[in-house]
Amino acid sequence: MEEEGSGAAGWVGLGLVSDVDLDGFVHHRAGDASPGEVAAAEAAPVLVRKTVKMSETCDFIPYGDGDGDVGDGNSEEDSTATPSDEPLDSAGSSDVPCEETNDTPDYIRRGAPRHGIAPLELFSHPAPEVGPGADGAQEATIGSGSVHETLHADEEKGKCNCCGQLKQEYSLLLREKEECRRVLEDLMRENELKNRECHEAQASLHELKMELMRKSMHVGSLAFAVEGQVKEKTRWCQLLKDLSEKFKALKTEHQILLQESLECKRFVSDATHMTTTIQQHVNQYASLECEFKDLKEKFAGKTKERKDLYNKLIDLKGNIRVFCRCRPLNGDEIEEGASVAVDFESAKDGDGELVVRGHVSSKKVFRFDSVFSPEEDQEKVFEKTAPFATSVLDGYNVCIFAYGQTGTGKTFTMEGVEGARGVNYRTLEELFRIIKERQGLFQYEITVSVLEVYNEQIHDLLLTGTQPGATTKRLEVRQVAEGAHHVPGLVEARVTSMNEAWEVLQTGSKARVVGSTNANEHSSRSHCMHCVMVRGENLMNGEETKSKLWLIDLAGSERVAKTDAQGERLKEAQNINKSLSALGDVISALATKSQHIPFRNSKLTHLLQDSLSGESKTLMFVQISPNENDVGETLCSLNFASRVRGVELGQARKQVDVGELSRYKLMAGRAKQDSKNKDAQIKTMEETIQTLEAKNKAKDLLTMNLQEKVKELEAQLLVERKIARQHVDNKIAQDHLQQQSSPYLRSPMAERNLNLNSTSEKPALLHHKDMGITKQMFSDSNTDTYSFHHLMSLSPEKENSHPEAGGQLLQPTTQNRRVSLCQGAAHRPPANPASRRSSLIPLPRRNSLMLPLPPPMAKQAAAAAAALDVITEQCSPPPVVAPNDKAGGRSKRIINSILRRSLQKKVIIRPALAAQSGRRAAATQGGGGMMTDAGRRARRVPVSGGARGGGVQQNRDKERGWNNGTSLRQHNL
Ligand SMILES: Nc1ncnc2c1ncn2[C@@H]1O[C@H](COP(=O)(O)OP(=O)(O)OP(=O)(O)O)[C@@H](O)[C@H]1O
């Protein structure tokens, strides 16, 4: 306070000197001050003696004081306000020692020692003689008054020398004064320039404030609108997200439905194909069935025709056929010279006549179906037997037996020997051959049984095994059905081939009871009966037959007396004859068509009942011996055979299996049921296919509807987006139009920019341009508009992939905007002035919306804008200037140099002002001490005054928010 007051006084003193008329002198009061102070006080008027007017000095405004209380051209206020605001401390000022500072002019310091007085005293003495000019006269007038009071006459010479020196000093002082005057003039001009700059800066600052307020209001409205749009956008984004999810779900469902549709289509296609195939197969099956039916009918007709013809042939030949076969003479008979009693000459013609010569030159002719001489072999015999094998497979019962005297070749004919197989073997072979031939048309099942009737007992030869003569179980004949007889417990060996059948027959034949007789070394003592059961199935019509073939090797008939049988052999012979007699009785009964056929008289006829009845075919081989000695047995056998041949068995009947027929009917019913079931399945499949097709169509329709719905929603969303954008644009345009209607809000900066932009001078285009510019401002100002567009351009997938992105992007932006609008602009300066351009407040643009100002104002505005640019650049933090920013550093260096020069000049100027102020205070108070203090402390004013005044100014600058950099530089300086 003390130094500040002193400094102010010093300035005031200088000001007073300027105000007063410089033609007068200032006298020193020796009693109130020390000599040094007096000299300084008296020297001061000399120093500030000038011709500058007060108005010039009053125009000077200390640097940084922009509040209008100084430098406004009112010198009276300046000179009086400074002491009143900062009163001088008289006590303190008197305590300040009078010391010679560095600011003391050199000529004062040089002149004082020479004259033995204080430097300021030199200025208190009047100049003795001066040079030409008004000033010299004036100085001479002053000097005459003081010389006559102090000097004596005897000191004339010394005075002359002193006057000379004083003149020189005076001339030096005049030159110094002239220099000071020029410096003061420069300072005044600079002061005036600075004052003008300050005015301009103040005007610009005011305009900036107004612009800032207007922009803040504009940004506030924009923020409100954008906030609403952001909310709307959020809602739309949420709606879009929901729609996207729905669309995805619908897409997924559509894909599933599509796959199901494809599967259904494939299924329908397959089903159609299957239906077509099934239909084709059904048609083919129907055609084949018809064809098969025709063929079957034809085949059945032909088969029936063949059977009928065959049966007619058999019938024509007789159901009981008798073949007569004569064995050759054996070796013994040839040795004995036995003669042949049988004549086969007539038999060679095929008539079947046989002539037997008796002992008494008589001949007896027999006629049989076939007569085989001893020369005819087994094959020849079988040729006539083979048709019976066919009849067996056709379902007829056949009985082939050999009858004859012992040793006449019955066994040889039926069984044969190795290399000459008999009828049994060949018949079986023929059976299997025909079965193989009929394979595919018929299916047969062959079983074989071997039994014997020995002593009127039925024995199963397959049970006894290979041990001949072993005791076997006795079997009985039972009638199982009408016309059908069966031996319960009889072994029936199933055979599938000729070898198996022959092996079984051989097994049973080996077990047959044989014995040695006089007529035959290996005479058969029993009736060996081979029963071949045939079960046939016509695969074409399902007809089944069950027939049997008896192959019987009867025991030899013999006369007991001739064979001289005794004991067992006799008994065997009696039983054999009995059974053969019973056979003869049956045949006789059949021949006479007796009502009663004695089948049960013997086991043999009982077993052959179904084969000797009228429904069977019978073939009898009557075996005879050619030996003349056996003519009686031969005639007996031939007579019996002739009687058998005369028997009419009637028409043979086919043995149809009724059970198989019913089974066939059952199978036919099942086949019909299966066909119905298949038809029902096909119908169900067709219904399922139709249902799936309908379902598929419904799903396709639903998918199409959903797709159309999604498209409508997307279109609606686009329209609402456009409406929202138009709403924002309209609102911004309205705000700008309102701002245009308020000309006092025009910014000089905008005015300058408008002047620079020629296109902005066209009012007609202004509105449209403003709309575009507004959009551009809205989009280029790094504000929410960017976020808005960015968000609007976000696809649902992006939002889904970064769900927090939108919110993070939105939230901080909105918050930043609120902070910059409410706090930064209205209540506090920006925390970081450098970020001001990146804030939400849009800076003035060259193509601003402001209308052009009048030309004079435009010039001022342009100048203010230039100054504002410089100030704005200074507002940015100077210490943190980027070293790489050469242009910015250069401009800042220039600005710093300007400020430094300005402050240096202020340092020089301020003591003068302080002295002026002090002088004014001294004039009003009449105290020279105050003036002296003021002048003495004037040197400290820049430092102390800068500290306090700079602090006040800094606070003001802080409030204004733009001059911080300058204040800081003041401190640094
Ligand atoms: N046609 C023939 N050709 C050659 N040899 C024959 C013929 N007929 C029979 N024989 C022979 O006569 C013999 C007796 O024959 P076989 O045993 O067949 O008589 P049989 O009538 O069966 O006698 P039995 O009634 O006692 O059994 C056998 O040795 C046999 O080889």
Coordinates of C-alpha atoms in Angstrom, one line a residue, residues 208 749 833-834 836-837 843 865-881 885 887-893 895-896 899 961-966 969:
L208 CA -18.5 -12.0 -27.8
M749 CA -16.9 -12.0 -35.7
P833 CA -9.5 -22.9 -22.3
A834 CA -7.8 -24.8 -25.0
R836 CA -13.1 -24.4 -25.8
R837 CA -13.1 -24.9 -29.6
L843 CA -17.7 -21.2 -32.9
A865 CA -12.2 -9.7 -34.7
A866 CA -8.5 -9.5 -35.5
A867 CA -7.8 -8.4 -32.0
L868 CA -10.0 -11.1 -30.7
D869 CA -8.2 -13.6 -32.7
V870 CA -4.9 -12.5 -31.1
I871 CA -6.4 -12.4 -27.7
T872 CA -8.1 -15.8 -28.2
E873 CA -4.8 -17.2 -29.2
Q874 CA -3.3 -15.7 -26.1
C875 CA -6.1 -17.2 -24.1
S876 CA -4.8 -20.6 -24.8
P877 CA -2.2 -21.8 -22.3
P878 CA 1.1 -20.3 -23.4
P879 CA 3.4 -22.5 -21.4
V880 CA 2.1 -25.7 -23.0
V881 CA 2.6 -24.6 -26.5
D885 CA 3.8 -26.1 -33.7
A887 CA 3.5 -21.3 -36.7
G888 CA 1.8 -21.1 -33.3
G889 CA 5.1 -20.6 -31.5
R890 CA 6.1 -17.9 -33.9
S891 CA 2.8 -16.0 -33.4
K892 CA 3.1 -16.4 -29.7
R893 CA 6.6 -15.1 -29.7
I895 CA 2.6 -11.5 -29.2
N896 CA 5.0 -11.9 -26.3
L899 CA 3.3 -7.4 -24.6
G961 CA -12.3 -15.8 -19.3
W962 CA -10.1 -14.7 -22.1
N963 CA -7.1 -12.6 -20.8
N964 CA -5.5 -15.1 -18.5
G965 CA -2.5 -15.5 -20.7
T966 CA -1.8 -11.9 -20.8
R969 CA 2.8 -12.9 -18.8

